[in-house]
mmCIF file of C-alpha atoms and ligand atoms in Angstrom:
data_model
loop_
_atom_site.group_PDB
_atom_site.id
_atom_site.type_symbol
_atom_site.label_atom_id
_atom_site.label_comp_id
_atom_site.label_asym_id
_atom_site.label_seq_id
_atom_site.Cartn_x
_atom_site.Cartn_y
_atom_site.Cartn_z
ATOM 1 C CA UNK D 1 -77.463 36.480 59.943
ATOM 2 C CA UNK D 2 -76.299 38.061 56.691
ATOM 3 C CA UNK D 3 -73.014 36.180 56.938
ATOM 4 C CA UNK D 4 -74.838 32.885 57.353
ATOM 5 C CA UNK D 5 -77.056 33.375 54.318
ATOM 6 C CA UNK D 6 -74.023 34.407 52.258
ATOM 7 C CA UNK D 7 -72.266 31.224 53.323
ATOM 8 C CA UNK D 8 -75.343 29.189 52.447
ATOM 9 C CA UNK D 9 -75.488 30.833 49.037
ATOM 10 C CA UNK D 10 -71.806 30.131 48.470
ATOM 11 C CA UNK D 11 -72.260 26.502 49.486
ATOM 12 C CA UNK D 12 -75.242 26.130 47.161
ATOM 13 C CA UNK D 13 -73.222 27.626 44.302
ATOM 14 C CA UNK D 14 -70.454 25.088 44.876
ATOM 15 C CA UNK D 15 -72.888 22.202 44.710
ATOM 16 C CA UNK D 16 -74.313 23.516 41.442
ATOM 17 C CA UNK D 17 -70.924 24.408 39.984
ATOM 18 C CA UNK D 18 -69.159 21.073 40.510
ATOM 19 C CA UNK D 19 -70.951 18.962 37.880
ATOM 20 C CA UNK D 20 -70.740 21.831 35.370
ATOM 21 C CA UNK D 21 -66.955 21.931 35.803
ATOM 22 C CA UNK D 22 -66.404 18.235 35.183
ATOM 23 C CA UNK D 23 -64.853 18.136 31.720
ATOM 24 C CA UNK D 24 -66.826 16.342 29.056
ATOM 25 C CA UNK D 25 -64.573 13.955 27.105
ATOM 26 C CA UNK D 26 -67.199 13.267 24.411
ATOM 27 C CA UNK D 27 -67.735 16.986 23.766
ATOM 28 C CA UNK D 28 -63.960 17.444 23.635
ATOM 29 C CA UNK D 29 -63.697 14.599 21.135
ATOM 30 C CA UNK D 30 -66.228 16.334 18.866
ATOM 31 C CA UNK D 31 -64.219 19.590 18.913
ATOM 32 C CA UNK D 32 -61.017 17.646 18.322
ATOM 33 C CA UNK D 33 -62.544 16.011 15.233
ATOM 34 C CA UNK D 34 -63.706 19.420 14.026
ATOM 35 C CA UNK D 35 -60.500 21.435 14.507
ATOM 36 C CA UNK D 36 -57.568 19.116 15.080
ATOM 37 C CA UNK D 37 -58.038 15.752 13.369
ATOM 38 C CA UNK D 38 -56.874 16.924 9.910
ATOM 39 C CA UNK D 39 -53.359 17.078 11.309
ATOM 40 C CA UNK D 40 -53.474 15.053 14.521
ATOM 41 C CA UNK D 41 -55.663 12.198 13.248
ATOM 42 C CA UNK D 42 -59.085 11.179 14.535
ATOM 43 C CA UNK D 43 -57.549 9.529 17.603
ATOM 44 C CA UNK D 44 -54.614 11.914 18.061
ATOM 45 C CA UNK D 45 -52.115 9.451 16.682
ATOM 46 C CA UNK D 46 -50.531 12.061 14.422
ATOM 47 C CA UNK D 47 -51.840 10.466 11.233
ATOM 48 C CA UNK D 48 -54.398 12.969 9.934
ATOM 49 C CA UNK D 49 -54.670 13.524 6.159
ATOM 50 C CA UNK D 50 -52.648 16.754 6.398
ATOM 51 C CA UNK D 51 -49.914 15.221 8.575
ATOM 52 C CA UNK D 52 -47.863 13.866 5.672
ATOM 53 C CA UNK D 53 -47.111 17.425 4.526
ATOM 54 C CA UNK D 54 -46.162 18.669 7.994
ATOM 55 C CA UNK D 55 -42.612 19.190 9.168
ATOM 56 C CA UNK D 56 -42.240 18.457 12.022
ATOM 57 C CA UNK D 57 -45.109 16.010 12.203
ATOM 58 C CA UNK D 58 -47.353 16.146 15.233
ATOM 59 C CA UNK D 59 -46.277 13.596 17.818
ATOM 60 C CA UNK D 60 -48.737 10.851 18.767
ATOM 61 C CA UNK D 61 -50.791 12.433 21.534
ATOM 62 C CA UNK D 62 -51.574 8.940 22.782
ATOM 63 C CA UNK D 63 -47.907 8.357 23.686
ATOM 64 C CA UNK D 64 -47.860 7.706 27.466
ATOM 65 C CA UNK D 65 -44.341 9.133 27.743
ATOM 66 C CA UNK D 66 -45.408 12.454 26.256
ATOM 67 C CA UNK D 67 -48.560 12.414 28.393
ATOM 68 C CA UNK D 68 -46.444 11.980 31.513
ATOM 69 C CA UNK D 69 -43.981 14.695 30.472
ATOM 70 C CA UNK D 70 -46.510 17.559 30.158
ATOM 71 C CA UNK D 71 -49.025 19.104 32.506
ATOM 72 C CA UNK D 72 -52.474 20.393 31.548
ATOM 73 C CA UNK D 73 -51.202 23.984 31.635
ATOM 74 C CA UNK D 74 -48.693 23.141 28.879
ATOM 75 C CA UNK D 75 -51.367 21.486 26.735
ATOM 76 C CA UNK D 76 -53.695 24.464 27.185
ATOM 77 C CA UNK D 77 -50.932 26.922 26.314
ATOM 78 C CA UNK D 78 -50.040 25.068 23.102
ATOM 79 C CA UNK D 79 -53.679 24.991 22.069
ATOM 80 C CA UNK D 80 -54.576 28.586 22.887
ATOM 81 C CA UNK D 81 -51.284 30.301 21.948
ATOM 82 C CA UNK D 82 -49.822 27.927 19.362
ATOM 83 C CA UNK D 83 -46.567 25.963 19.092
ATOM 84 C CA UNK D 84 -44.133 28.933 19.276
ATOM 85 C CA UNK D 85 -45.471 29.840 22.762
ATOM 86 C CA UNK D 86 -43.824 26.677 24.105
ATOM 87 C CA UNK D 87 -40.879 26.497 21.697
ATOM 88 C CA UNK D 88 -42.610 24.275 19.127
ATOM 89 C CA UNK D 89 -43.335 24.718 15.426
ATOM 90 C CA UNK D 90 -45.663 27.475 14.140
ATOM 91 C CA UNK D 91 -47.310 24.687 12.097
ATOM 92 C CA UNK D 92 -49.215 24.191 15.339
ATOM 93 C CA UNK D 93 -51.286 27.360 15.153
ATOM 94 C CA UNK D 94 -53.143 29.093 17.994
ATOM 95 C CA UNK D 95 -56.728 27.997 18.613
ATOM 96 C CA UNK D 96 -57.580 30.348 21.463
ATOM 97 C CA UNK D 97 -60.127 32.132 19.250
ATOM 98 C CA UNK D 98 -62.084 28.903 18.702
ATOM 99 C CA UNK D 99 -61.513 27.029 21.950
ATOM 100 C CA UNK D 100 -62.024 28.640 25.327
ATOM 101 C CA UNK D 101 -63.636 27.911 28.679
ATOM 102 C CA UNK D 102 -65.416 24.559 28.805
ATOM 103 C CA UNK D 103 -64.572 23.748 25.167
ATOM 104 C CA UNK D 104 -60.867 24.062 25.952
ATOM 105 C CA UNK D 105 -61.173 21.984 29.149
ATOM 106 C CA UNK D 106 -63.113 19.319 27.250
ATOM 107 C CA UNK D 107 -60.476 19.076 24.503
ATOM 108 C CA UNK D 108 -57.735 18.744 27.141
ATOM 109 C CA UNK D 109 -59.800 16.016 28.852
ATOM 110 C CA UNK D 110 -60.149 14.220 25.502
ATOM 111 C CA UNK D 111 -56.386 14.419 24.894
ATOM 112 C CA UNK D 112 -55.813 13.102 28.432
ATOM 113 C CA UNK D 113 -58.150 10.177 27.691
ATOM 114 C CA UNK D 114 -55.863 9.028 24.849
ATOM 115 C CA UNK D 115 -52.990 7.679 26.945
ATOM 116 C CA UNK D 116 -53.647 4.009 26.411
HETATM 117 C C1 HEC K 1 -52.302 22.463 10.631
HETATM 118 C C2 HEC K 1 -52.098 21.227 11.383
HETATM 119 C C3 HEC K 1 -52.497 21.240 12.856
HETATM 120 C C4 HEC K 1 -53.737 21.452 13.394
HETATM 121 C C5 HEC K 1 -55.029 21.752 12.654
HETATM 122 C C6 HEC K 1 -53.586 21.306 14.823
HETATM 123 N N1 HEC K 1 -52.304 21.001 15.145
HETATM 124 FE FE1 HEC K 1 -51.579 20.576 17.027
HETATM 125 N N2 HEC K 1 -49.716 20.324 16.246
HETATM 126 C C7 HEC K 1 -49.387 20.401 14.899
HETATM 127 C C8 HEC K 1 -47.973 20.158 14.744
HETATM 128 C C9 HEC K 1 -47.202 20.149 13.432
HETATM 129 C C10 HEC K 1 -47.456 19.916 16.044
HETATM 130 C C11 HEC K 1 -46.017 19.606 16.416
HETATM 131 C C12 HEC K 1 -45.208 20.831 16.672
HETATM 132 C C13 HEC K 1 -43.788 20.499 17.039
HETATM 133 O O1 HEC K 1 -43.502 19.369 17.461
HETATM 134 O O2 HEC K 1 -42.925 21.402 16.886
HETATM 135 C C14 HEC K 1 -48.596 20.027 16.950
HETATM 136 C C15 HEC K 1 -48.506 19.844 18.315
HETATM 137 C C16 HEC K 1 -49.578 19.784 19.174
HETATM 138 C C17 HEC K 1 -49.516 19.388 20.564
HETATM 139 C C18 HEC K 1 -48.292 18.843 21.248
HETATM 140 C C19 HEC K 1 -47.466 19.780 22.005
HETATM 141 C C20 HEC K 1 -46.233 19.059 22.533
HETATM 142 O O3 HEC K 1 -45.948 19.203 23.707
HETATM 143 O O4 HEC K 1 -45.564 18.347 21.765
HETATM 144 C C21 HEC K 1 -50.779 19.455 21.063
HETATM 145 C C22 HEC K 1 -51.239 19.133 22.481
HETATM 146 C C23 HEC K 1 -51.637 19.889 19.983
HETATM 147 N N3 HEC K 1 -50.876 20.078 18.848
HETATM 148 C C24 HEC K 1 -52.975 20.045 20.096
HETATM 149 C C25 HEC K 1 -53.816 20.454 19.043
HETATM 150 C C26 HEC K 1 -55.232 20.656 19.183
HETATM 151 C C27 HEC K 1 -56.040 20.407 20.449
HETATM 152 C C28 HEC K 1 -55.693 21.067 17.977
HETATM 153 C C29 HEC K 1 -57.100 21.463 17.591
HETATM 154 C C30 HEC K 1 -57.685 22.550 18.361
HETATM 155 C C31 HEC K 1 -54.547 21.114 17.065
HETATM 156 N N4 HEC K 1 -53.439 20.731 17.765
HETATM 157 C C32 HEC K 1 -54.613 21.449 15.733
HETATM 158 C C33 HEC K 1 -50.254 20.664 13.854
HETATM 159 C C34 HEC K 1 -51.592 20.949 13.974
#
């Protein structure tokens, strides 16, 4: 009996949890504009106002080849730990203090929505 009610509770939790886990591209876009667009550009094209002074410049995140070459774990690591964590420039600083949990997933979903 106890086992059955535990199972029912677990099943109910899954049903509730699924929609909450679906990443929100619009929310991710808002965070991207807030934290990332100065360098990466409003649409991730690498043409933000600060990009001209950057060396190396951020690659266009809407490049399908780059999109295909990285997995979400790589993108999350760059964002939370900064460029040096994956062998890239320290000009890409760590954002783990500002972006975590759903916010981080949403930003990744926004970046993934740019590949066209
Ligand atoms: C101060 C400017 C600056 C800001 C702000 C910034 N970035 Fe970057 N970012 C860079 C630079 C420069 C690179 C390229 C590093 C390299 O190629 O060595 C980069 C690279 C990246 C990459 C590509 C990694 C790869 O595989 O090439 C991702 C993804 C990324 N940034 C995401 C973000 C996100 C998300 C934010 C906002 C939370 C952000 N960046 C904020 C400068 C910035």
